[in-house]
Tab-separated table of C-alpha atoms and ligand atoms in Angstrom:
chain	number	residue	atom	x	y	z
U	1	MET	CA	90.895	-15.631	6.519
U	2	GLY	CA	87.353	-14.382	6.931
U	3	ARG	CA	84.246	-16.167	5.807
U	4	TYR	CA	84.278	-14.482	2.397
U	5	ARG	CA	86.977	-14.759	-0.225
U	6	PRO	CA	87.262	-12.728	-3.454
U	7	VAL	CA	87.968	-14.325	-6.825
U	8	ILE	CA	89.349	-11.780	-9.277
U	9	GLY	CA	90.185	-11.866	-12.965
U	10	LEU	CA	91.483	-8.995	-15.065
U	11	GLU	CA	91.152	-7.923	-18.683
U	12	ILE	CA	93.851	-5.513	-19.673
U	13	HIS	CA	94.097	-3.460	-22.833
U	14	VAL	CA	97.606	-2.406	-23.721
U	15	GLN	CA	98.090	0.158	-26.479
U	16	LEU	CA	100.952	-0.836	-28.755
U	17	SER	CA	103.310	2.040	-29.503
U	18	THR	CA	103.547	1.405	-33.232
U	19	ARG	CA	103.996	4.287	-35.634
U	20	THR	CA	100.747	3.654	-37.485
U	21	LYS	CA	97.320	2.242	-36.728
U	22	LEU	CA	96.428	-1.441	-36.946
U	23	PHE	CA	94.881	-1.484	-40.433
U	24	CYS	CA	95.773	1.846	-42.079
U	25	SER	CA	98.701	4.251	-42.325
U	26	CYS	CA	97.253	6.935	-40.029
U	27	SER	CA	99.591	7.902	-37.173
U	28	ALA	CA	98.847	5.964	-33.994
U	29	ASP	CA	100.325	8.723	-31.843
U	30	VAL	CA	96.997	10.406	-31.164
U	31	PHE	CA	97.172	11.486	-27.550
U	32	GLU	CA	96.184	15.152	-27.210
U	33	SER	CA	95.910	15.599	-30.980
U	34	GLU	CA	93.149	17.795	-32.412
U	35	PRO	CA	89.991	15.663	-32.751
U	36	ASN	CA	89.607	13.800	-36.060
U	37	THR	CA	93.030	14.711	-37.452
U	38	HIS	CA	94.362	11.123	-37.600
U	39	ILE	CA	91.627	9.500	-39.655
U	40	CYS	CA	91.113	8.009	-43.107
U	41	PRO	CA	88.442	5.970	-44.954
U	42	VAL	CA	89.741	2.723	-43.391
U	43	CYS	CA	89.651	3.703	-39.708
U	44	THR	CA	86.351	5.546	-40.105
U	45	GLY	CA	84.778	2.536	-41.811
U	46	GLN	CA	83.865	4.034	-45.190
U	47	PRO	CA	82.250	1.602	-47.656
U	48	GLY	CA	84.796	-0.130	-49.853
U	49	ALA	CA	87.838	0.770	-47.756
U	50	LEU	CA	90.159	-2.195	-47.273
U	51	PRO	CA	92.142	-2.813	-44.082
U	52	VAL	CA	95.779	-4.032	-44.302
U	53	THR	CA	97.368	-5.570	-41.194
U	54	ASN	CA	100.257	-3.636	-39.639
U	55	GLU	CA	103.197	-6.069	-39.325
U	56	GLU	CA	104.854	-3.997	-36.625
U	57	ALA	CA	101.743	-4.382	-34.455
U	58	VAL	CA	101.830	-8.154	-34.936
U	59	GLU	CA	105.513	-8.250	-33.940
U	60	TYR	CA	104.863	-6.151	-30.852
U	61	ALA	CA	102.023	-8.461	-29.847
U	62	VAL	CA	104.285	-11.509	-30.274
U	63	LYS	CA	106.980	-9.837	-28.182
U	64	ALA	CA	104.501	-9.108	-25.412
U	65	ALA	CA	103.214	-12.672	-25.612
U	66	TYR	CA	106.682	-14.204	-25.239
U	67	ALA	CA	107.573	-11.850	-22.393
U	68	LEU	CA	104.436	-13.088	-20.629
U	69	ASN	CA	105.289	-16.768	-21.183
U	70	PHE	CA	102.507	-17.382	-23.702
U	71	GLU	CA	102.299	-20.084	-26.323
U	72	VAL	CA	102.373	-18.089	-29.553
U	73	HIS	CA	100.493	-19.526	-32.520
U	74	GLU	CA	101.745	-19.644	-36.070
U	75	TYR	CA	98.177	-19.179	-37.253
U	76	SER	CA	95.766	-16.544	-35.952
U	77	ARG	CA	92.935	-14.635	-37.500
U	78	PHE	CA	90.734	-11.572	-37.121
U	79	ASP	CA	86.994	-11.558	-36.396
U	80	ARG	CA	84.243	-8.980	-36.240
U	81	LYS	CA	82.687	-8.165	-32.902
U	82	ASN	CA	79.343	-6.587	-33.739
U	83	TYR	CA	77.754	-3.896	-31.642
U	84	PHE	CA	76.374	-0.440	-32.193
U	85	TYR	CA	77.888	2.590	-30.561
U	86	PRO	CA	78.502	6.072	-32.039
U	87	ASP	CA	82.292	5.814	-31.510
U	88	LEU	CA	82.416	2.668	-33.662
U	89	PRO	CA	81.809	3.803	-37.235
U	90	LYS	CA	81.901	0.327	-38.831
U	91	GLY	CA	79.326	-1.102	-36.421
U	92	TYR	CA	81.875	-3.749	-35.460
U	93	GLN	CA	85.301	-3.940	-33.906
U	94	ILE	CA	88.043	-6.015	-35.515
U	95	THR	CA	89.482	-8.373	-32.924
U	96	GLN	CA	90.796	-11.935	-32.592
U	97	TYR	CA	88.055	-14.012	-31.031
U	98	PHE	CA	88.140	-17.551	-32.420
U	99	HIS	CA	91.895	-17.788	-33.042
U	100	PRO	CA	93.908	-15.465	-30.777
U	101	ILE	CA	97.607	-15.061	-31.490
U	102	ALA	CA	98.591	-16.441	-28.063
U	103	THR	CA	97.120	-18.595	-25.308
U	104	LYS	CA	98.184	-20.091	-21.974
U	105	GLY	CA	100.702	-17.694	-20.487
U	106	TYR	CA	101.541	-16.738	-16.952
U	107	LEU	CA	103.030	-13.905	-14.942
U	108	GLU	CA	104.751	-14.339	-11.621
U	109	ILE	CA	104.188	-11.731	-8.926
U	110	ASP	CA	105.758	-11.244	-5.535
U	111	VAL	CA	103.165	-11.194	-2.734
U	112	ASP	CA	104.669	-10.404	0.685
U	113	GLY	CA	107.890	-12.173	-0.207
U	114	LYS	CA	106.163	-15.194	-1.786
U	115	LYS	CA	106.138	-15.876	-5.508
U	116	LYS	CA	102.753	-16.444	-7.063
U	117	LYS	CA	101.900	-17.458	-10.616
U	118	ILE	CA	98.899	-15.798	-12.225
U	119	ARG	CA	97.795	-17.813	-15.244
U	120	LEU	CA	96.942	-15.889	-18.398
U	121	ARG	CA	94.181	-17.273	-20.588
U	122	ARG	CA	94.812	-15.428	-23.830
U	123	LEU	CA	96.398	-12.498	-25.578
U	124	HIS	CA	94.870	-11.167	-28.757
U	125	ILE	CA	95.250	-8.203	-31.095
U	126	GLU	CA	92.402	-5.771	-31.653
U	127	GLU	CA	91.684	-2.233	-32.737
U	128	ASP	CA	90.637	0.548	-30.404
U	129	ALA	CA	87.337	2.413	-30.809
U	130	GLY	CA	86.852	6.178	-31.036
U	131	LYS	CA	85.980	8.426	-28.161
U	132	MET	CA	82.792	10.242	-27.194
U	133	ILE	CA	83.008	13.714	-25.693
U	134	HIS	CA	79.967	15.052	-23.870
U	135	GLU	CA	79.519	18.726	-23.090
U	136	GLY	CA	76.946	20.968	-21.436
U	137	ASP	CA	74.197	20.302	-18.912
U	138	SER	CA	71.073	18.239	-19.460
U	139	MET	CA	69.092	21.131	-20.974
U	140	ASN	CA	71.780	21.954	-23.457
U	141	ALA	CA	73.787	18.770	-23.850
U	142	LYS	CA	75.958	18.148	-26.880
U	143	SER	CA	77.897	15.032	-27.770
U	144	PHE	CA	80.878	14.826	-30.099
U	145	VAL	CA	82.837	11.942	-31.456
U	146	ASP	CA	86.595	11.864	-32.030
U	147	PHE	CA	87.795	9.004	-34.270
U	148	ASN	CA	91.536	9.576	-33.715
U	149	ARG	CA	91.776	6.530	-31.506
U	150	ALA	CA	89.703	4.336	-33.823
U	151	GLY	CA	92.011	1.659	-35.225
U	152	VAL	CA	94.892	2.218	-32.799
U	153	PRO	CA	96.429	-1.233	-32.113
U	154	LEU	CA	95.840	-2.882	-28.767
U	155	VAL	CA	96.520	-6.230	-27.231
U	156	GLU	CA	93.958	-7.541	-24.818
U	157	ILE	CA	95.298	-9.797	-22.095
U	158	VAL	CA	92.862	-11.914	-20.101
U	159	THR	CA	93.875	-13.586	-16.851
U	160	GLU	CA	92.421	-16.690	-15.268
U	161	PRO	CA	90.557	-15.937	-12.018
U	162	ASP	CA	93.758	-16.568	-10.023
U	163	ILE	CA	93.931	-13.228	-8.262
U	164	GLU	CA	92.893	-13.571	-4.642
U	165	SER	CA	92.975	-10.014	-3.319
U	166	PRO	CA	92.717	-6.404	-4.541
U	167	LYS	CA	96.370	-5.960	-3.607
U	168	GLU	CA	97.404	-8.863	-5.834
U	169	ALA	CA	95.519	-7.181	-8.671
U	170	ARG	CA	97.590	-4.027	-8.197
U	171	LEU	CA	100.862	-5.979	-7.977
U	172	PHE	CA	99.950	-7.867	-11.149
U	173	LEU	CA	99.284	-4.650	-13.070
U	174	GLU	CA	102.498	-3.030	-11.849
U	175	LYS	CA	104.486	-6.025	-13.000
U	176	LEU	CA	102.690	-6.178	-16.341
U	177	ARG	CA	103.372	-2.497	-16.987
U	178	SER	CA	107.013	-2.925	-16.065
U	179	ILE	CA	107.310	-5.744	-18.639
U	180	VAL	CA	105.582	-4.002	-21.566
U	181	ARG	CA	107.777	-0.982	-20.948
U	182	TYR	CA	110.933	-3.103	-20.725
U	183	ILE	CA	110.304	-4.676	-24.097
U	184	GLY	CA	109.343	-1.328	-25.599
U	185	VAL	CA	105.938	-2.287	-26.995
U	186	SER	CA	103.911	0.236	-24.990
U	187	SER	CA	104.316	3.290	-22.796
U	188	GLY	CA	102.028	1.546	-20.301
U	189	ASP	CA	100.821	4.983	-19.305
U	190	MET	CA	97.460	4.533	-17.601
U	191	GLU	CA	96.668	8.228	-17.423
U	192	LYS	CA	96.985	8.514	-21.189
U	193	GLY	CA	94.863	5.406	-21.711
U	194	ALA	CA	97.775	3.296	-22.982
U	195	LEU	CA	96.974	0.695	-20.340
U	196	ARG	CA	93.368	0.074	-19.305
U	197	CYS	CA	91.983	-2.502	-16.965
U	198	ASP	CA	88.574	-4.047	-16.383
U	199	ALA	CA	88.231	-6.315	-13.382
U	200	ASN	CA	85.834	-9.178	-12.707
U	201	ILE	CA	85.119	-10.050	-9.134
U	202	SER	CA	82.946	-12.672	-7.488
U	203	VAL	CA	82.902	-13.631	-3.832
U	204	ILE	CA	82.860	-17.101	-2.352
U	205	ASP	CA	81.180	-17.837	0.975
U	206	GLU	CA	83.591	-20.349	2.540
U	207	LYS	CA	80.928	-21.584	4.942
U	208	THR	CA	78.344	-22.581	2.350
U	209	GLY	CA	80.636	-22.861	-0.670
U	210	ARG	CA	78.257	-20.560	-2.521
U	211	SER	CA	79.586	-18.055	-5.019
U	212	SER	CA	78.108	-14.661	-5.854
U	213	ASN	CA	77.377	-13.537	-9.394
U	214	ARG	CA	80.283	-11.966	-11.203
U	215	VAL	CA	80.532	-8.180	-11.246
U	216	GLU	CA	82.639	-6.312	-13.754
U	217	VAL	CA	84.279	-3.014	-12.717
U	218	LYS	CA	85.398	-0.423	-15.266
U	219	ASN	CA	86.743	3.159	-15.426
U	220	MET	CA	89.725	2.798	-13.142
U	221	ASN	CA	92.550	4.946	-14.454
U	222	SER	CA	95.258	4.153	-11.929
U	223	PHE	CA	96.566	1.024	-10.179
U	224	LYS	CA	95.560	2.499	-6.845
U	225	PHE	CA	91.978	2.909	-8.061
U	226	VAL	CA	91.860	-0.693	-9.288
U	227	GLU	CA	92.824	-1.789	-5.792
U	228	ARG	CA	90.320	0.565	-4.135
U	229	ALA	CA	87.459	-0.307	-6.471
U	230	LEU	CA	88.001	-4.027	-5.848
U	231	GLU	CA	88.178	-3.485	-2.089
U	232	TYR	CA	84.927	-1.578	-2.323
U	233	GLU	CA	83.259	-4.312	-4.385
U	234	PHE	CA	84.515	-7.109	-2.144
U	235	GLU	CA	82.950	-5.419	0.850
U	236	ARG	CA	79.724	-4.549	-0.959
U	237	ILE	CA	79.216	-8.078	-2.288
U	238	SER	CA	80.191	-9.756	1.014
U	239	LYS	CA	77.685	-7.621	2.911
U	240	ALA	CA	74.929	-8.410	0.422
U	241	MET	CA	75.651	-12.131	0.753
U	242	GLU	CA	75.630	-11.877	4.519
U	243	SER	CA	72.182	-10.338	4.490
U	244	GLY	CA	70.984	-12.861	1.921
U	245	GLU	CA	70.560	-10.350	-0.904
U	246	GLU	CA	71.064	-11.386	-4.512
U	247	VAL	CA	74.070	-9.701	-6.191
U	248	PRO	CA	73.099	-9.029	-9.804
U	249	GLN	CA	75.522	-9.820	-12.614
U	250	GLU	CA	76.334	-6.361	-13.904
U	251	THR	CA	78.941	-3.863	-15.032
U	252	ARG	CA	79.814	-1.152	-12.549
U	253	GLY	CA	81.913	1.976	-12.915
U	254	TRP	CA	84.386	3.351	-10.384
U	255	VAL	CA	83.688	6.971	-9.418
U	256	THR	CA	86.918	8.361	-8.013
U	257	ARG	CA	85.286	11.470	-6.544
U	258	ASP	CA	82.849	9.429	-4.435
U	259	LYS	CA	85.278	6.537	-3.794
U	260	LYS	CA	82.624	4.014	-4.811
U	261	THR	CA	81.281	2.041	-7.766
U	262	ILE	CA	77.913	2.611	-9.405
U	263	SER	CA	75.827	0.309	-11.561
U	264	MET	CA	76.230	0.984	-15.306
U	265	ARG	CA	74.377	-1.819	-17.032
U	266	SER	CA	73.670	-5.496	-16.821
U	267	LYS	CA	76.620	-7.384	-18.255
U	268	GLU	CA	76.413	-8.474	-21.877
U	269	GLU	CA	77.084	-12.077	-22.788
U	270	GLU	CA	79.673	-12.921	-25.421
U	271	SER	CA	76.841	-14.296	-27.571
U	272	ASP	CA	75.350	-10.781	-27.770
U	273	TYR	CA	78.175	-9.780	-30.107
U	274	ARG	CA	77.520	-12.233	-32.940
U	275	TYR	CA	81.180	-12.745	-33.712
U	276	PHE	CA	82.095	-13.925	-37.183
U	277	PRO	CA	85.373	-14.159	-39.136
U	278	GLU	CA	86.572	-10.927	-40.737
U	279	PRO	CA	86.344	-11.583	-44.501
U	280	ASP	CA	88.550	-8.683	-45.653
U	281	ILE	CA	91.745	-9.579	-43.811
U	282	PRO	CA	93.879	-12.668	-44.492
U	283	PRO	CA	94.931	-14.780	-41.476
U	284	VAL	CA	98.145	-13.871	-39.661
U	285	ILE	CA	100.675	-16.580	-40.466
U	286	LEU	CA	104.052	-16.542	-38.771
U	287	SER	CA	106.808	-19.042	-39.528
U	288	LYS	CA	108.635	-20.866	-36.736
U	289	GLU	CA	111.789	-19.003	-37.763
U	290	LYS	CA	110.099	-15.625	-37.561
U	291	LEU	CA	108.676	-16.420	-34.119
U	292	GLU	CA	112.062	-17.584	-32.903
U	293	GLU	CA	113.678	-14.421	-34.245
U	294	ILE	CA	111.218	-12.248	-32.317
U	295	ARG	CA	111.604	-14.308	-29.159
U	296	LYS	CA	115.375	-13.963	-29.315
U	297	SER	CA	115.115	-10.192	-29.733
U	298	LEU	CA	113.619	-9.809	-26.265
U	299	PRO	CA	115.813	-7.919	-23.815
U	300	GLU	CA	116.577	-9.073	-20.291
U	301	LEU	CA	113.260	-8.963	-18.397
U	302	PRO	CA	112.699	-7.473	-14.918
U	303	ASP	CA	112.891	-10.794	-13.025
U	304	GLU	CA	116.106	-11.900	-14.750
U	305	LYS	CA	117.637	-8.492	-14.182
U	306	LYS	CA	116.663	-8.559	-10.523
U	307	GLU	CA	118.340	-11.954	-10.029
U	308	ARG	CA	121.467	-10.708	-11.782
U	309	PHE	CA	121.608	-7.539	-9.683
U	310	MET	CA	121.397	-9.625	-6.496
U	311	LYS	CA	124.194	-11.865	-7.706
U	312	ASP	CA	126.525	-9.431	-9.478
U	313	TYR	CA	126.168	-6.481	-7.118
U	314	ASN	CA	125.406	-8.415	-3.965
U	315	LEU	CA	122.280	-6.327	-3.395
U	316	PRO	CA	119.423	-7.251	-1.054
U	317	GLU	CA	116.292	-8.432	-2.882
U	318	TYR	CA	114.436	-5.253	-1.963
U	319	ASP	CA	117.082	-2.977	-3.535
U	320	ALA	CA	117.266	-5.173	-6.617
U	321	SER	CA	113.517	-5.148	-7.194
U	322	VAL	CA	113.200	-1.377	-6.773
U	323	LEU	CA	116.154	-0.709	-9.088
U	324	THR	CA	114.980	-3.102	-11.810
U	325	ALA	CA	111.272	-2.157	-11.841
U	326	ASP	CA	112.102	0.442	-14.483
U	327	ARG	CA	114.536	-0.416	-17.249
U	328	ASP	CA	115.933	3.114	-17.585
U	329	LEU	CA	116.570	3.302	-13.854
U	330	ALA	CA	118.316	-0.081	-13.944
U	331	ASP	CA	120.531	1.095	-16.838
U	332	LEU	CA	121.407	4.323	-15.014
U	333	TYR	CA	122.294	2.331	-11.912
U	334	GLU	CA	124.592	0.005	-13.852
U	335	MET	CA	126.360	2.869	-15.602
U	336	THR	CA	126.848	4.574	-12.248
U	337	VAL	CA	128.231	1.474	-10.525
U	338	LYS	CA	130.710	1.059	-13.374
U	339	LEU	CA	132.153	4.451	-12.408
U	340	THR	CA	131.852	4.336	-8.621
U	341	GLY	CA	132.681	0.666	-8.147
U	342	ARG	CA	130.447	0.692	-5.063
U	343	PRO	CA	127.151	-1.110	-5.726
U	344	LYS	CA	125.546	-0.905	-2.291
U	345	GLU	CA	126.438	2.712	-1.603
U	346	THR	CA	125.232	3.684	-5.071
U	347	SER	CA	122.019	1.776	-4.452
U	348	ASN	CA	121.517	3.658	-1.161
U	349	TRP	CA	121.810	6.993	-2.946
U	350	PHE	CA	119.426	5.834	-5.674
U	351	MET	CA	116.844	4.408	-3.296
U	352	THR	CA	116.780	7.375	-0.937
U	353	GLU	CA	117.827	10.704	-2.422
U	354	LEU	CA	117.402	10.085	-6.153
U	355	LEU	CA	114.044	8.278	-6.154
U	356	ARG	CA	112.624	10.561	-3.467
U	357	MET	CA	113.446	13.665	-5.490
U	358	MET	CA	112.180	12.080	-8.710
U	359	ASN	CA	108.874	11.333	-6.978
U	360	GLU	CA	108.635	14.836	-5.572
U	361	GLU	CA	109.223	16.371	-8.988
U	362	GLY	CA	107.210	13.769	-10.895
U	363	MET	CA	110.274	13.086	-13.063
U	364	GLU	CA	111.257	10.024	-15.058
U	365	VAL	CA	114.793	8.824	-15.683
U	366	GLY	CA	114.749	10.392	-19.148
U	367	ASP	CA	114.196	13.846	-17.620
U	368	LEU	CA	117.153	13.628	-15.239
U	369	ARG	CA	119.984	16.141	-15.268
U	370	VAL	CA	122.055	14.169	-12.778
U	371	LYS	CA	124.579	11.855	-14.476
U	372	PRO	CA	126.605	8.789	-13.405
U	373	GLU	CA	129.797	10.935	-13.289
U	374	HIS	CA	128.132	13.161	-10.707
U	375	PHE	CA	127.806	10.270	-8.276
U	376	LYS	CA	131.459	9.386	-8.757
U	377	GLU	CA	132.526	12.946	-8.031
U	378	LEU	CA	130.207	13.184	-5.042
U	379	PHE	CA	131.687	10.017	-3.530
U	380	GLU	CA	135.204	11.380	-4.047
U	381	LEU	CA	134.301	14.621	-2.293
U	382	ILE	CA	133.025	12.647	0.694
U	383	ASP	CA	136.042	10.301	0.699
U	384	SER	CA	138.532	13.156	0.672
U	385	GLY	CA	136.780	14.731	3.641
U	386	ARG	CA	136.005	17.908	1.729
U	387	ILE	CA	132.316	17.531	2.485
U	388	THR	CA	130.387	15.529	5.075
U	389	LYS	CA	127.643	13.052	4.151
U	390	ASN	CA	125.044	15.547	5.256
U	391	MET	CA	126.550	18.246	3.088
U	392	ALA	CA	126.687	15.766	0.230
U	393	LYS	CA	122.898	15.552	0.371
U	394	GLU	CA	122.647	19.290	-0.027
U	395	VAL	CA	125.138	19.197	-2.902
U	396	PHE	CA	123.174	16.399	-4.524
U	397	ARG	CA	119.928	18.362	-4.347
U	398	GLU	CA	121.606	21.182	-6.256
U	399	VAL	CA	123.138	18.789	-8.806
U	400	PHE	CA	119.718	17.203	-9.266
U	401	ARG	CA	118.113	20.600	-9.829
U	402	THR	CA	120.763	22.115	-12.113
U	403	GLY	CA	122.923	19.320	-13.552
U	404	LYS	CA	126.063	21.162	-12.381
U	405	ASN	CA	129.166	19.242	-11.281
U	406	PRO	CA	129.233	18.507	-7.546
U	407	SER	CA	132.635	20.180	-7.058
U	408	ASP	CA	131.345	23.356	-8.728
U	409	VAL	CA	128.303	23.323	-6.439
U	410	VAL	CA	130.602	22.963	-3.423
U	411	LYS	CA	132.632	25.979	-4.559
U	412	GLU	CA	129.652	28.136	-5.489
U	413	LYS	CA	127.755	27.484	-2.306
U	414	GLY	CA	130.844	27.644	-0.120
U	415	LEU	CA	129.930	24.256	1.186
U	416	GLU	CA	133.411	22.994	1.834
U	417	VAL	CA	134.134	21.533	5.272
U	418	VAL	CA	136.071	23.895	7.517
U	419	THR	CA	139.232	21.920	8.176
U	420	ASP	CA	141.230	24.965	9.162
U	421	GLU	CA	142.048	23.984	12.748
U	422	SER	CA	143.175	27.446	13.817
U	423	GLU	CA	139.803	28.813	12.699
U	424	ILE	CA	137.947	26.173	14.707
U	425	GLU	CA	140.198	26.833	17.695
U	426	ARG	CA	139.482	30.568	17.467
U	427	ILE	CA	135.710	29.985	17.462
U	428	LEU	CA	135.934	27.560	20.369
U	429	LYS	CA	138.044	29.931	22.464
U	430	GLU	CA	135.601	32.730	21.840
U	431	ALA	CA	132.678	30.528	22.882
U	432	MET	CA	134.495	29.493	26.046
U	433	GLU	CA	135.207	33.079	27.004
U	434	LYS	CA	131.549	33.951	26.576
U	435	ASN	CA	130.354	30.944	28.562
U	436	PRO	CA	132.618	30.527	31.576
U	437	LYS	CA	129.884	28.734	33.538
U	438	ALA	CA	129.588	26.037	30.919
U	439	VAL	CA	133.373	25.551	30.943
U	440	GLU	CA	133.185	25.235	34.733
U	441	GLN	CA	130.411	22.641	34.505
U	442	TYR	CA	132.373	20.609	31.984
U	443	LYS	CA	135.414	20.626	34.220
U	444	ASN	CA	133.194	19.481	37.107
U	445	GLY	CA	132.324	16.369	35.159
U	446	LYS	CA	129.268	17.393	33.147
U	447	LYS	CA	130.728	16.036	29.921
U	448	GLY	CA	127.497	16.539	27.972
U	449	ILE	CA	128.304	20.241	27.838
U	450	MET	CA	130.729	19.468	25.025
U	451	GLY	CA	127.687	19.188	22.726
U	452	PHE	CA	126.883	22.809	23.478
U	453	PHE	CA	130.344	23.945	22.323
U	454	ILE	CA	130.256	21.806	19.203
U	455	GLY	CA	126.905	23.409	18.456
U	456	GLN	CA	128.467	26.863	18.779
U	457	VAL	CA	131.120	25.967	16.192
U	458	MET	CA	128.512	24.491	13.881
U	459	ARG	CA	126.474	27.657	14.108
U	460	ALA	CA	129.493	29.865	13.399
U	461	THR	CA	130.455	27.764	10.365
U	462	SER	CA	126.883	27.127	9.172
U	463	GLY	CA	127.307	23.434	9.870
U	464	LYS	CA	130.439	23.036	7.783
U	465	ALA	CA	132.893	22.042	10.496
U	466	ASP	CA	133.853	18.412	10.855
U	467	PRO	CA	132.484	17.429	14.297
U	468	LYS	CA	135.389	15.027	14.899
U	469	ILE	CA	137.960	17.778	14.497
U	470	VAL	CA	135.922	20.102	16.715
U	471	GLN	CA	135.777	17.439	19.402
U	472	ARG	CA	139.506	16.839	19.305
U	473	ILE	CA	140.375	20.543	19.554
U	474	PHE	CA	137.829	21.080	22.326
U	475	LYS	CA	139.433	18.326	24.410
U	476	LYS	CA	142.881	19.749	23.744
U	477	LEU	CA	141.778	23.177	24.961
U	478	MET	CA	140.307	21.604	28.075
U	479	GLY	CA	143.677	20.024	28.732
U	480	GLU	CA	142.486	16.443	28.172
Q	1	ZN	ZN1	93.218	5.554	-40.826
C-alpha cells in the first residue's frame, strides 16, 4: 500500500430491453435507426401529452433489483429533474429521486481469489434523453438533435464508495453486465450505449488522513477505458496532493485517443436540479404477491451456476467462472457435456479452442455454427484413433468455420491417421536407404536419431502418421 488510496463509486445506467419506451408506445429499439423516426408527442414533450408508465419496464427494473440483492419497495414514484439542454425537449427528465423503486443492495465480486461485497445504494427507473450530433468545423459548425433515445427506459444503479481500485471497478462492471444479461433485462452492450458508467473518485492521503475533492469521470465506453481512466485520475490526483495543489471538484471526460481525462465542467450539485414530484404519473404500487412472483421468475444467476458447475461437473473454480460468465455459453457447455459425458475434457476444449476462436472472430454463442453433437463426434474420432489430438484441432477449426460434421471434414481433408503399417514401413525403409549414415549412428548408440526418421515419416504423410506406430516399426526394422 502506498501513501495514497483511491475511493471509487460508480453510477451505472442500464438500458432496459423492453419493446416500447418508458412512457409511450414508441419502439425502444432505436439503435442505428434513422434520426427522429421513433418519436411521438409524449417523448418529445409536446404540451398536453400524457405519459403512461410501461409495466414491462417496471418488471424489468424489479428483476434487476432482486438479482442485485436490493430491497424492492411496494411504493415508488416519479419526479422531475429540471435542467435545460437541447436534447431534453421537456426541460426536465422523469426519474425516481425521492422514492426509488429499490435501495440497499449489494454485488459480490471476486478480487484475486477473494470475495468482496460492493454495497449498492439505490436503483431507480428513469427515461433516457435524446442525442446531439455535431458536424463540421468551427467556421461551419452545425448541430442536430435526434430524439429517438428520448424516453427509452433505463435503470440507474448507484454504488456506495466501496470500490478500492480501478481494477475492482472493472470487475464490478463485468459482473453487473453478466447479471443483467442473464436475467434478460438488457443487452448490456456498452458500445451501443446500453450500459453506461460514470465514476466518482477521490483520493485519501493515508499519512494525513486528508481526502481530495471528488472528481467525476464520464465518456468511457468500455470496461477497459473505465479502468484506464480511473488509473489516470488516481495518479493525477495523488500527484497534485503530493505537491500540495488543490484538486477542484469537477466533471472530467475520458479521451480515448489521448489516453487521458480533460476537464469538462465544475460538478453540479443535486440541489441545482430543483427536483419535484411528477404530477402527471401515478405512483408505482406493487403488491407483495406481484413482487414475489417476479422474484421467483429469476433464473439461476452466475454465482449459483458457478457453484453448481464446480459441484456437478467437478470443475476447477477458474473453469467454472469462465464458463458461467455468459449464460448462453453455460447452456452450450451443459448441452455438450450431456452428450460427451466428459465435463473436464469438454471444458478444456471450450476454454482453449472454442473461446479463442470466438474471440478472434468476434463471435457470440448465438452466432456459432459448431454444435454439441460436433464435440461428441470429435471425441469419438480421437478415441478410435482415427485422428490425433493435434489433427482434432485442425478438424475443429474447420467445423467452427463451416458447421460441417467432424467426420465429413476428416474425409474431405484426408486428415485420417495413417494406420496402414505396411505404408509406414515402406516410407521408413526408403528413408533408411537414403540415409545410411544416420542408420549407422543409431546403431552406434545415438538413439536421438530416431526422431529424424519419425520426422521423415511425418513429412511423407503430412503429419498424419501415429508417432507411436512409427516408433514401434522403426525399432522392429532396427532389430530391437
Ligand atoms: Zn414516444
